[in-house]
Amino acid sequence: MKKELLSMAESKALRGIAILGIILHNYCHFLGFAVKENEYTFTASKPRQLLERMLTLDDNLFIHVMSFFGHYGVPVFLFISGFGLVYKYERSTPTRVRALPFIGFHYAKLLRLMFLGYIGFAVVSYLHPHGYTVGRVIAQLLMYINLMPDPDHIIKPGPYWYFGLMLQLYIVYRLVLYRRSSAVTLALIVLCTAVQACFPPSVDEGGEILNRIRYNFIGGMLPFGAGILYARHGRNLPLPINLTIVVVSAFIVFIGSFYFWSWLFVPLFIVTGAVATMKLIPDKALAPCVWFGAISSALFVMHPITREIIIKMSYRGYIYTGLITYIVASILLAWLFKLMFRYIPKPKLKI
């Protein structure tokens, strides 16, 4: 049995799996024939469409599965973030961190990560304008764009909604959850989940409000809070129990995707299944995922650029050729980004 709740290798491997799901999803769901996901709102016909493709062994089943499920890499990242905050600021840092320096430090870290990719995407998409305005650019750079109306169409590139979400969660953590009772974290999880359940699930039924709130911390509180609670109270479990958790989690994720109420809790079981899977695999066998985890931040920032260029290949019918080219190009661009990233000064936290 592994002694650490999450070893460095396991944490990186989780990031690696998460980023692969995200970048594949962000390519596949743009293909017109792909089964679309239920990410911010819930439409009951979408999981039924996926089931139909699975039963008929559709030639593009991989595309459908990644389009539908790949976005659940985000809850894995949120879980790791919550887990890491507890270990860094509640266990490893004895001095209490003041709120404004904490928030400013994490904003600067996010901005440093986002900046090059945001400029690169704007340059690449110059020939295909995306409705950039001064107000939207400022909102993205200050990371309050998630709070604005119609986030589906004003956040460009779309995956960068994650930066605004993380800034909100850093603020919530420091002002509400930091070194407070875990009951506060649990209560906030329950409250945020209950708020989501109060609104119509689909856009066709008037689910615009649910769509907007799930772009913000309310929609991410369940996996983020689970990471905090796991760091504070988690225990290592025997192999048979972890194996059971993997099987049960996979079942709940699939079945839960068919119903609105259970869909709200699917991110939690994505996380439990992912963590239990890490516990079943020896560290040496995790090497490929660990490698992707090491460049996960760079991949996240850069993959919208390569998608913008390469997806036209899949539009013309070269579906998997385009997908493979996209993955290779994203990896190469991510490594280039890491080299350039060294020359951007790192922010420092003043306690």
mmCIF file of C-alpha atoms in Angstrom:
data_model
loop_
_atom_site.group_PDB
_atom_site.id
_atom_site.type_symbol
_atom_site.label_atom_id
_atom_site.label_comp_id
_atom_site.label_asym_id
_atom_site.label_seq_id
_atom_site.Cartn_x
_atom_site.Cartn_y
_atom_site.Cartn_z
ATOM 1 C CA MET A 1 0.000 0.000 0.000
ATOM 2 C CA LYS A 2 1.299 3.464 -0.883
ATOM 3 C CA LYS A 3 1.933 5.629 2.170
ATOM 4 C CA GLU A 4 1.286 9.082 0.716
ATOM 5 C CA LEU A 5 -2.231 10.234 -0.023
ATOM 6 C CA LEU A 6 -0.977 11.432 -3.408
ATOM 7 C CA SER A 7 2.646 10.956 -4.342
ATOM 8 C CA MET A 8 4.345 13.388 -6.702
ATOM 9 C CA ALA A 9 4.127 10.797 -9.469
ATOM 10 C CA GLU A 10 0.431 10.199 -8.850
ATOM 11 C CA SER A 11 -0.321 13.920 -8.801
ATOM 12 C CA LYS A 12 1.499 14.477 -12.093
ATOM 13 C CA ALA A 13 -0.158 11.418 -13.609
ATOM 14 C CA LEU A 14 -3.582 12.764 -12.655
ATOM 15 C CA ARG A 15 -2.678 16.043 -14.357
ATOM 16 C CA GLY A 16 -1.496 14.112 -17.400
ATOM 17 C CA ILE A 17 -4.740 12.172 -17.708
ATOM 18 C CA ALA A 18 -6.748 15.342 -17.125
ATOM 19 C CA ILE A 19 -4.952 17.389 -19.783
ATOM 20 C CA LEU A 20 -5.248 14.596 -22.355
ATOM 21 C CA GLY A 21 -8.996 14.473 -21.747
ATOM 22 C CA ILE A 22 -9.283 18.255 -22.029
ATOM 23 C CA ILE A 23 -7.271 18.723 -25.216
ATOM 24 C CA LEU A 24 -8.980 15.778 -26.929
ATOM 25 C CA HIS A 25 -12.397 17.057 -25.879
ATOM 26 C CA ASN A 26 -11.649 20.573 -27.096
ATOM 27 C CA TYR A 27 -10.856 19.179 -30.534
ATOM 28 C CA CYS A 28 -13.439 16.427 -30.867
ATOM 29 C CA HIS A 29 -16.510 18.388 -29.792
ATOM 30 C CA PHE A 30 -15.933 20.887 -32.613
ATOM 31 C CA LEU A 31 -16.496 18.130 -35.174
ATOM 32 C CA GLY A 32 -20.081 18.423 -36.344
ATOM 33 C CA PHE A 33 -20.924 14.721 -36.165
ATOM 34 C CA ALA A 34 -19.587 14.237 -32.606
ATOM 35 C CA VAL A 35 -21.956 13.645 -29.709
ATOM 36 C CA LYS A 36 -21.890 16.827 -27.670
ATOM 37 C CA GLU A 37 -21.186 17.046 -23.953
ATOM 38 C CA ASN A 38 -23.257 18.135 -20.975
ATOM 39 C CA GLU A 39 -20.761 20.498 -19.376
ATOM 40 C CA TYR A 40 -22.515 23.658 -18.221
ATOM 41 C CA THR A 41 -26.112 22.580 -18.834
ATOM 42 C CA PHE A 42 -27.858 19.223 -19.110
ATOM 43 C CA THR A 43 -29.736 17.890 -22.129
ATOM 44 C CA ALA A 44 -31.121 14.361 -21.703
ATOM 45 C CA SER A 45 -30.850 13.491 -25.398
ATOM 46 C CA LYS A 46 -27.045 13.789 -25.445
ATOM 47 C CA PRO A 47 -26.196 10.715 -23.295
ATOM 48 C CA ARG A 48 -28.830 8.760 -25.223
ATOM 49 C CA GLN A 49 -27.058 9.708 -28.452
ATOM 50 C CA LEU A 50 -23.776 8.463 -26.991
ATOM 51 C CA LEU A 51 -25.376 5.167 -25.977
ATOM 52 C CA GLU A 52 -26.707 4.721 -29.520
ATOM 53 C CA ARG A 53 -23.228 5.241 -30.963
ATOM 54 C CA MET A 54 -21.772 2.756 -28.496
ATOM 55 C CA LEU A 55 -24.350 0.091 -29.307
ATOM 56 C CA THR A 56 -23.890 0.478 -33.068
ATOM 57 C CA LEU A 57 -20.072 0.527 -32.779
ATOM 58 C CA ASP A 58 -19.819 3.779 -34.679
ATOM 59 C CA ASP A 59 -16.536 4.167 -36.589
ATOM 60 C CA ASN A 60 -15.889 7.394 -34.717
ATOM 61 C CA LEU A 61 -16.701 6.068 -31.247
ATOM 62 C CA PHE A 62 -13.431 7.438 -29.843
ATOM 63 C CA ILE A 63 -14.387 10.911 -31.084
ATOM 64 C CA HIS A 64 -17.830 10.641 -29.485
ATOM 65 C CA VAL A 65 -16.484 9.428 -26.126
ATOM 66 C CA MET A 66 -13.830 12.146 -25.891
ATOM 67 C CA SER A 67 -16.285 14.820 -26.998
ATOM 68 C CA PHE A 68 -18.762 13.717 -24.333
ATOM 69 C CA PHE A 69 -16.487 12.864 -21.395
ATOM 70 C CA GLY A 70 -13.166 14.640 -22.042
ATOM 71 C CA HIS A 71 -14.151 17.875 -20.312
ATOM 72 C CA TYR A 72 -14.170 16.013 -16.990
ATOM 73 C CA GLY A 73 -10.432 16.592 -16.915
ATOM 74 C CA VAL A 74 -11.338 19.978 -15.413
ATOM 75 C CA PRO A 75 -12.747 18.523 -12.151
ATOM 76 C CA VAL A 76 -9.545 16.492 -11.797
ATOM 77 C CA PHE A 77 -7.484 19.686 -12.026
ATOM 78 C CA LEU A 78 -9.782 21.386 -9.506
ATOM 79 C CA PHE A 79 -9.425 18.466 -7.113
ATOM 80 C CA ILE A 80 -5.617 18.570 -7.341
ATOM 81 C CA SER A 81 -5.686 22.342 -6.786
ATOM 82 C CA GLY A 82 -7.767 22.054 -3.625
ATOM 83 C CA PHE A 83 -5.569 19.214 -2.392
ATOM 84 C CA GLY A 84 -2.383 21.175 -3.103
ATOM 85 C CA LEU A 85 -3.570 24.336 -1.348
ATOM 86 C CA VAL A 86 -4.097 22.459 1.892
ATOM 87 C CA TYR A 87 -0.673 20.851 1.755
ATOM 88 C CA LYS A 88 1.066 24.110 0.894
ATOM 89 C CA TYR A 89 -0.739 26.636 3.087
ATOM 90 C CA GLU A 90 -2.155 24.595 5.958
ATOM 91 C CA ARG A 91 0.593 22.030 6.514
ATOM 92 C CA SER A 92 3.837 23.350 5.039
ATOM 93 C CA THR A 93 3.468 27.070 5.790
ATOM 94 C CA PRO A 94 3.308 27.691 9.554
ATOM 95 C CA THR A 95 2.773 31.461 9.204
ATOM 96 C CA ARG A 96 -0.754 32.562 8.405
ATOM 97 C CA VAL A 97 -0.848 34.002 4.860
ATOM 98 C CA ARG A 98 -2.560 37.384 4.516
ATOM 99 C CA ALA A 99 -5.486 37.550 2.096
ATOM 100 C CA LEU A 100 -4.395 40.284 -0.337
ATOM 101 C CA PRO A 101 -0.844 38.940 -0.896
ATOM 102 C CA PHE A 102 -2.283 35.430 -1.344
ATOM 103 C CA ILE A 103 -4.842 36.523 -3.942
ATOM 104 C CA GLY A 104 -2.379 38.812 -5.722
ATOM 105 C CA PHE A 105 0.240 36.069 -5.888
ATOM 106 C CA HIS A 106 -2.138 33.533 -7.398
ATOM 107 C CA TYR A 107 -3.549 36.063 -9.845
ATOM 108 C CA ALA A 108 -0.001 36.837 -11.013
ATOM 109 C CA LYS A 109 0.738 33.112 -11.404
ATOM 110 C CA LEU A 110 -2.367 32.627 -13.548
ATOM 111 C CA LEU A 111 -1.634 35.721 -15.632
ATOM 112 C CA ARG A 112 1.971 34.639 -16.185
ATOM 113 C CA LEU A 113 0.710 31.267 -17.422
ATOM 114 C CA MET A 114 -2.047 32.679 -19.623
ATOM 115 C CA PHE A 115 -0.353 35.681 -21.209
ATOM 116 C CA LEU A 116 1.762 34.124 -23.977
ATOM 117 C CA GLY A 117 -0.966 31.732 -25.025
ATOM 118 C CA TYR A 118 -3.573 34.488 -25.137
ATOM 119 C CA ILE A 119 -1.409 36.626 -27.383
ATOM 120 C CA GLY A 120 -0.567 33.633 -29.576
ATOM 121 C CA PHE A 121 -4.206 32.691 -30.036
ATOM 122 C CA ALA A 122 -5.141 36.283 -30.888
ATOM 123 C CA VAL A 123 -2.418 36.366 -33.555
ATOM 124 C CA VAL A 124 -3.342 32.994 -35.056
ATOM 125 C CA SER A 125 -7.054 33.830 -35.144
ATOM 126 C CA TYR A 126 -6.440 37.267 -36.733
ATOM 127 C CA LEU A 127 -7.661 36.031 -40.132
ATOM 128 C CA HIS A 128 -10.770 34.560 -38.489
ATOM 129 C CA PRO A 129 -11.964 37.281 -36.098
ATOM 130 C CA HIS A 130 -13.632 36.098 -32.887
ATOM 131 C CA GLY A 131 -15.259 39.332 -31.819
ATOM 132 C CA TYR A 132 -12.433 40.606 -29.617
ATOM 133 C CA THR A 133 -13.191 43.962 -28.029
ATOM 134 C CA VAL A 134 -11.159 46.079 -25.653
ATOM 135 C CA GLY A 135 -13.633 45.323 -22.870
ATOM 136 C CA ARG A 136 -13.421 41.573 -23.408
ATOM 137 C CA VAL A 137 -9.646 41.568 -23.578
ATOM 138 C CA ILE A 138 -9.439 43.510 -20.303
ATOM 139 C CA ALA A 139 -12.022 41.190 -18.734
ATOM 140 C CA GLN A 140 -9.977 38.142 -19.753
ATOM 141 C CA LEU A 141 -6.702 39.604 -18.519
ATOM 142 C CA LEU A 142 -8.289 40.599 -15.203
ATOM 143 C CA MET A 143 -10.120 37.244 -15.152
ATOM 144 C CA TYR A 144 -13.624 38.495 -14.467
ATOM 145 C CA ILE A 145 -14.904 37.568 -17.923
ATOM 146 C CA ASN A 146 -16.658 34.492 -16.460
ATOM 147 C CA LEU A 147 -19.060 36.857 -14.690
ATOM 148 C CA MET A 148 -20.171 38.570 -17.897
ATOM 149 C CA PRO A 149 -23.307 37.599 -19.889
ATOM 150 C CA ASP A 150 -23.128 34.901 -22.576
ATOM 151 C CA PRO A 151 -19.770 33.375 -21.535
ATOM 152 C CA ASP A 152 -20.127 30.671 -24.218
ATOM 153 C CA HIS A 153 -19.462 33.223 -26.939
ATOM 154 C CA ILE A 154 -17.296 35.928 -25.374
ATOM 155 C CA ILE A 155 -14.497 33.834 -23.837
ATOM 156 C CA LYS A 156 -11.954 33.248 -26.594
ATOM 157 C CA PRO A 157 -10.204 30.875 -26.566
ATOM 158 C CA GLY A 158 -12.942 28.941 -24.793
ATOM 159 C CA PRO A 159 -10.732 26.854 -22.458
ATOM 160 C CA TYR A 160 -9.440 30.055 -20.857
ATOM 161 C CA TRP A 161 -12.610 30.246 -18.772
ATOM 162 C CA TYR A 162 -10.595 28.056 -16.400
ATOM 163 C CA PHE A 163 -8.374 30.986 -15.380
ATOM 164 C CA GLY A 164 -11.308 33.050 -14.137
ATOM 165 C CA LEU A 165 -12.711 30.001 -12.371
ATOM 166 C CA MET A 166 -9.441 29.296 -10.575
ATOM 167 C CA LEU A 167 -9.025 32.908 -9.459
ATOM 168 C CA GLN A 168 -12.498 32.775 -7.914
ATOM 169 C CA LEU A 169 -11.692 29.507 -6.143
ATOM 170 C CA TYR A 170 -8.426 30.946 -4.776
ATOM 171 C CA ILE A 171 -10.400 33.884 -3.379
ATOM 172 C CA VAL A 172 -13.053 31.592 -1.888
ATOM 173 C CA TYR A 173 -10.383 29.359 -0.379
ATOM 174 C CA ARG A 174 -8.486 32.181 1.291
ATOM 175 C CA LEU A 175 -11.491 34.191 2.500
ATOM 176 C CA VAL A 176 -13.852 31.360 3.456
ATOM 177 C CA LEU A 177 -12.113 27.988 3.750
ATOM 178 C CA TYR A 178 -8.498 28.620 4.740
ATOM 179 C CA ARG A 179 -7.727 26.983 8.102
ATOM 180 C CA ARG A 180 -11.390 26.803 8.988
ATOM 181 C CA SER A 181 -13.391 23.760 9.980
ATOM 182 C CA SER A 182 -14.007 21.208 7.262
ATOM 183 C CA ALA A 183 -17.686 21.611 8.070
ATOM 184 C CA VAL A 184 -17.480 25.005 6.336
ATOM 185 C CA THR A 185 -16.093 23.373 3.199
ATOM 186 C CA LEU A 186 -18.760 20.686 3.267
ATOM 187 C CA ALA A 187 -21.507 23.255 3.809
ATOM 188 C CA LEU A 188 -20.286 25.328 0.856
ATOM 189 C CA ILE A 189 -20.238 22.224 -1.367
ATOM 190 C CA VAL A 190 -23.824 21.421 -0.391
ATOM 191 C CA LEU A 191 -24.939 25.023 -0.901
ATOM 192 C CA CYS A 192 -23.335 25.326 -4.340
ATOM 193 C CA THR A 193 -24.797 22.007 -5.479
ATOM 194 C CA ALA A 194 -28.250 22.989 -4.195
ATOM 195 C CA VAL A 195 -28.070 26.315 -6.048
ATOM 196 C CA GLN A 196 -27.392 24.496 -9.325
ATOM 197 C CA ALA A 197 -30.308 22.134 -8.723
ATOM 198 C CA CYS A 198 -32.705 25.076 -8.420
ATOM 199 C CA PHE A 199 -32.494 26.090 -12.091
ATOM 200 C CA PRO A 200 -33.761 24.482 -15.307
ATOM 201 C CA PRO A 201 -31.146 22.051 -16.613
ATOM 202 C CA SER A 202 -31.114 22.804 -20.347
ATOM 203 C CA VAL A 203 -30.942 25.984 -22.392
ATOM 204 C CA ASP A 204 -34.132 24.940 -24.203
ATOM 205 C CA GLU A 205 -35.911 24.966 -20.832
ATOM 206 C CA GLY A 206 -34.494 28.315 -19.796
ATOM 207 C CA GLY A 207 -31.191 27.047 -18.393
ATOM 208 C CA GLU A 208 -29.223 30.201 -19.207
ATOM 209 C CA ILE A 209 -28.783 30.918 -15.477
ATOM 210 C CA LEU A 210 -27.394 27.435 -14.804
ATOM 211 C CA ASN A 211 -25.046 27.897 -17.742
ATOM 212 C CA ARG A 212 -23.673 31.136 -16.305
ATOM 213 C CA ILE A 213 -23.256 29.973 -12.727
ATOM 214 C CA ARG A 214 -21.424 26.808 -13.824
ATOM 215 C CA TYR A 215 -18.810 28.996 -15.487
ATOM 216 C CA ASN A 216 -18.009 30.279 -11.997
ATOM 217 C CA PHE A 217 -16.930 28.889 -8.651
ATOM 218 C CA ILE A 218 -20.372 27.490 -7.843
ATOM 219 C CA GLY A 219 -19.962 24.947 -10.628
ATOM 220 C CA GLY A 220 -16.445 23.933 -9.545
ATOM 221 C CA MET A 221 -16.878 23.828 -5.792
ATOM 222 C CA LEU A 222 -17.689 20.092 -5.569
ATOM 223 C CA PRO A 223 -14.369 18.707 -6.920
ATOM 224 C CA PHE A 224 -12.346 21.604 -5.489
ATOM 225 C CA GLY A 225 -13.855 21.108 -2.037
ATOM 226 C CA ALA A 226 -13.379 17.350 -2.348
ATOM 227 C CA GLY A 227 -9.655 17.977 -2.845
ATOM 228 C CA ILE A 228 -9.544 20.079 0.327
ATOM 229 C CA LEU A 229 -11.397 17.451 2.352
ATOM 230 C CA TYR A 230 -9.272 14.618 0.971
ATOM 231 C CA ALA A 231 -6.079 16.452 1.928
ATOM 232 C CA ARG A 232 -7.364 16.978 5.473
ATOM 233 C CA HIS A 233 -9.090 13.672 6.155
ATOM 234 C CA GLY A 234 -8.153 11.207 3.413
ATOM 235 C CA ARG A 235 -6.773 7.762 4.160
ATOM 236 C CA ASN A 236 -4.907 5.216 2.108
ATOM 237 C CA LEU A 237 -7.100 2.237 1.303
ATOM 238 C CA PRO A 238 -6.343 -1.428 0.558
ATOM 239 C CA LEU A 239 -6.116 -2.497 -3.071
ATOM 240 C CA PRO A 240 -9.467 -4.366 -3.128
ATOM 241 C CA ILE A 241 -11.292 -1.264 -1.895
ATOM 242 C CA ASN A 242 -9.593 0.942 -4.492
ATOM 243 C CA LEU A 243 -10.537 -1.560 -7.178
ATOM 244 C CA THR A 244 -14.138 -1.472 -5.957
ATOM 245 C CA ILE A 245 -14.093 2.342 -5.999
ATOM 246 C CA VAL A 246 -12.892 2.339 -9.624
ATOM 247 C CA VAL A 247 -15.666 -0.002 -10.751
ATOM 248 C CA VAL A 248 -18.409 1.758 -8.772
ATOM 249 C CA SER A 249 -17.212 5.208 -9.858
ATOM 250 C CA ALA A 250 -17.171 4.217 -13.535
ATOM 251 C CA PHE A 251 -20.691 2.818 -13.229
ATOM 252 C CA ILE A 252 -22.018 5.942 -11.512
ATOM 253 C CA VAL A 253 -20.300 8.268 -14.008
ATOM 254 C CA PHE A 254 -21.944 6.470 -16.924
ATOM 255 C CA ILE A 255 -25.407 5.947 -15.441
ATOM 256 C CA GLY A 256 -25.355 9.301 -13.669
ATOM 257 C CA SER A 257 -24.842 11.071 -16.992
ATOM 258 C CA PHE A 258 -28.418 10.210 -18.011
ATOM 259 C CA TYR A 259 -30.224 12.149 -15.260
ATOM 260 C CA PHE A 260 -29.952 15.777 -14.202
ATOM 261 C CA TRP A 261 -29.762 15.261 -10.434
ATOM 262 C CA SER A 262 -27.118 12.539 -10.645
ATOM 263 C CA TRP A 263 -25.220 14.485 -13.348
ATOM 264 C CA LEU A 264 -24.538 17.208 -10.776
ATOM 265 C CA PHE A 265 -22.473 14.681 -8.783
ATOM 266 C CA VAL A 266 -20.656 13.018 -11.681
ATOM 267 C CA PRO A 267 -17.510 15.215 -11.213
ATOM 268 C CA LEU A 268 -17.082 13.771 -7.709
ATOM 269 C CA PHE A 269 -17.042 10.205 -9.034
ATOM 270 C CA ILE A 270 -14.729 11.191 -11.867
ATOM 271 C CA VAL A 271 -12.302 12.240 -9.141
ATOM 272 C CA THR A 272 -12.789 9.193 -6.892
ATOM 273 C CA GLY A 273 -12.324 6.888 -9.865
ATOM 274 C CA ALA A 274 -9.214 8.715 -11.052
ATOM 275 C CA VAL A 275 -7.553 8.766 -7.623
ATOM 276 C CA ALA A 276 -8.349 5.103 -6.944
ATOM 277 C CA THR A 277 -6.939 4.197 -10.367
ATOM 278 C CA MET A 278 -3.659 5.903 -9.469
ATOM 279 C CA LYS A 279 -3.486 3.755 -6.342
ATOM 280 C CA LEU A 280 -3.782 0.572 -8.404
ATOM 281 C CA ILE A 281 -0.921 1.378 -10.783
ATOM 282 C CA PRO A 282 2.762 1.151 -9.770
ATOM 283 C CA ASP A 283 4.649 4.438 -10.039
ATOM 284 C CA LYS A 284 6.900 3.094 -12.808
ATOM 285 C CA ALA A 285 3.885 2.260 -14.974
ATOM 286 C CA LEU A 286 2.605 5.825 -14.558
ATOM 287 C CA ALA A 287 5.582 7.238 -16.466
ATOM 288 C CA PRO A 288 3.724 8.244 -19.688
ATOM 289 C CA CYS A 289 0.997 10.079 -17.753
ATOM 290 C CA VAL A 290 3.599 11.653 -15.469
ATOM 291 C CA TRP A 291 5.389 12.963 -18.558
ATOM 292 C CA PHE A 292 2.195 14.583 -19.849
ATOM 293 C CA GLY A 293 1.506 15.916 -16.369
ATOM 294 C CA ALA A 294 4.865 17.687 -16.353
ATOM 295 C CA ILE A 295 3.828 19.742 -19.393
ATOM 296 C CA SER A 296 0.112 19.929 -18.553
ATOM 297 C CA SER A 297 0.082 23.689 -17.904
ATOM 298 C CA ALA A 298 1.856 24.428 -21.182
ATOM 299 C CA LEU A 299 -0.433 22.035 -23.072
ATOM 300 C CA PHE A 300 -3.499 23.687 -21.611
ATOM 301 C CA VAL A 301 -2.362 27.157 -22.621
ATOM 302 C CA MET A 302 -1.146 26.246 -26.111
ATOM 303 C CA HIS A 303 -3.602 23.663 -27.444
ATOM 304 C CA PRO A 304 -6.236 26.226 -28.549
ATOM 305 C CA ILE A 305 -3.643 27.663 -30.955
ATOM 306 C CA THR A 306 -2.892 24.358 -32.664
ATOM 307 C CA ARG A 307 -6.597 23.459 -32.730
ATOM 308 C CA GLU A 308 -7.393 26.718 -34.501
ATOM 309 C CA ILE A 309 -4.917 25.841 -37.255
ATOM 310 C CA ILE A 310 -5.230 22.082 -37.624
ATOM 311 C CA ILE A 311 -8.916 21.308 -37.103
ATOM 312 C CA LYS A 312 -9.633 22.366 -40.691
ATOM 313 C CA MET A 313 -7.892 19.144 -41.730
ATOM 314 C CA SER A 314 -10.556 17.126 -39.912
ATOM 315 C CA TYR A 315 -13.291 19.325 -41.348
ATOM 316 C CA ARG A 316 -12.096 18.236 -44.803
ATOM 317 C CA GLY A 317 -12.541 14.568 -43.880
ATOM 318 C CA TYR A 318 -9.082 13.625 -42.548
ATOM 319 C CA ILE A 319 -10.488 13.131 -39.077
ATOM 320 C CA TYR A 320 -7.862 11.044 -37.302
ATOM 321 C CA THR A 321 -4.968 12.437 -39.342
ATOM 322 C CA GLY A 322 -5.982 15.869 -38.113
ATOM 323 C CA LEU A 323 -6.378 14.649 -34.534
ATOM 324 C CA ILE A 324 -2.942 13.005 -34.437
ATOM 325 C CA THR A 325 -1.325 16.045 -36.060
ATOM 326 C CA TYR A 326 -3.035 18.252 -33.477
ATOM 327 C CA ILE A 327 -1.710 16.193 -30.557
ATOM 328 C CA VAL A 328 1.864 16.144 -31.874
ATOM 329 C CA ALA A 329 1.811 19.858 -32.723
ATOM 330 C CA SER A 330 0.369 20.705 -29.296
ATOM 331 C CA ILE A 331 3.150 18.793 -27.554
ATOM 332 C CA LEU A 332 5.841 20.508 -29.613
ATOM 333 C CA LEU A 333 4.329 23.940 -29.032
ATOM 334 C CA ALA A 334 4.000 23.187 -25.309
ATOM 335 C CA TRP A 335 7.718 22.425 -25.068
ATOM 336 C CA LEU A 336 8.497 25.656 -26.935
ATOM 337 C CA PHE A 337 6.254 27.494 -24.488
ATOM 338 C CA LYS A 338 8.105 25.994 -21.534
ATOM 339 C CA LEU A 339 11.376 27.317 -22.958
ATOM 340 C CA MET A 340 9.969 30.830 -23.409
ATOM 341 C CA PHE A 341 8.229 30.627 -20.034
ATOM 342 C CA ARG A 342 11.585 30.618 -18.265
ATOM 343 C CA TYR A 343 12.152 34.225 -19.285
ATOM 344 C CA ILE A 344 8.936 35.506 -17.681
ATOM 345 C CA PRO A 345 9.651 36.572 -14.078
ATOM 346 C CA LYS A 346 8.016 34.443 -11.400
ATOM 347 C CA PRO A 347 5.757 36.192 -8.879
ATOM 348 C CA LYS A 348 6.738 35.948 -5.227
ATOM 349 C CA LEU A 349 4.422 35.556 -2.277
ATOM 350 C CA LYS A 350 4.987 38.111 0.472
ATOM 351 C CA ILE A 351 3.574 36.616 3.642
#
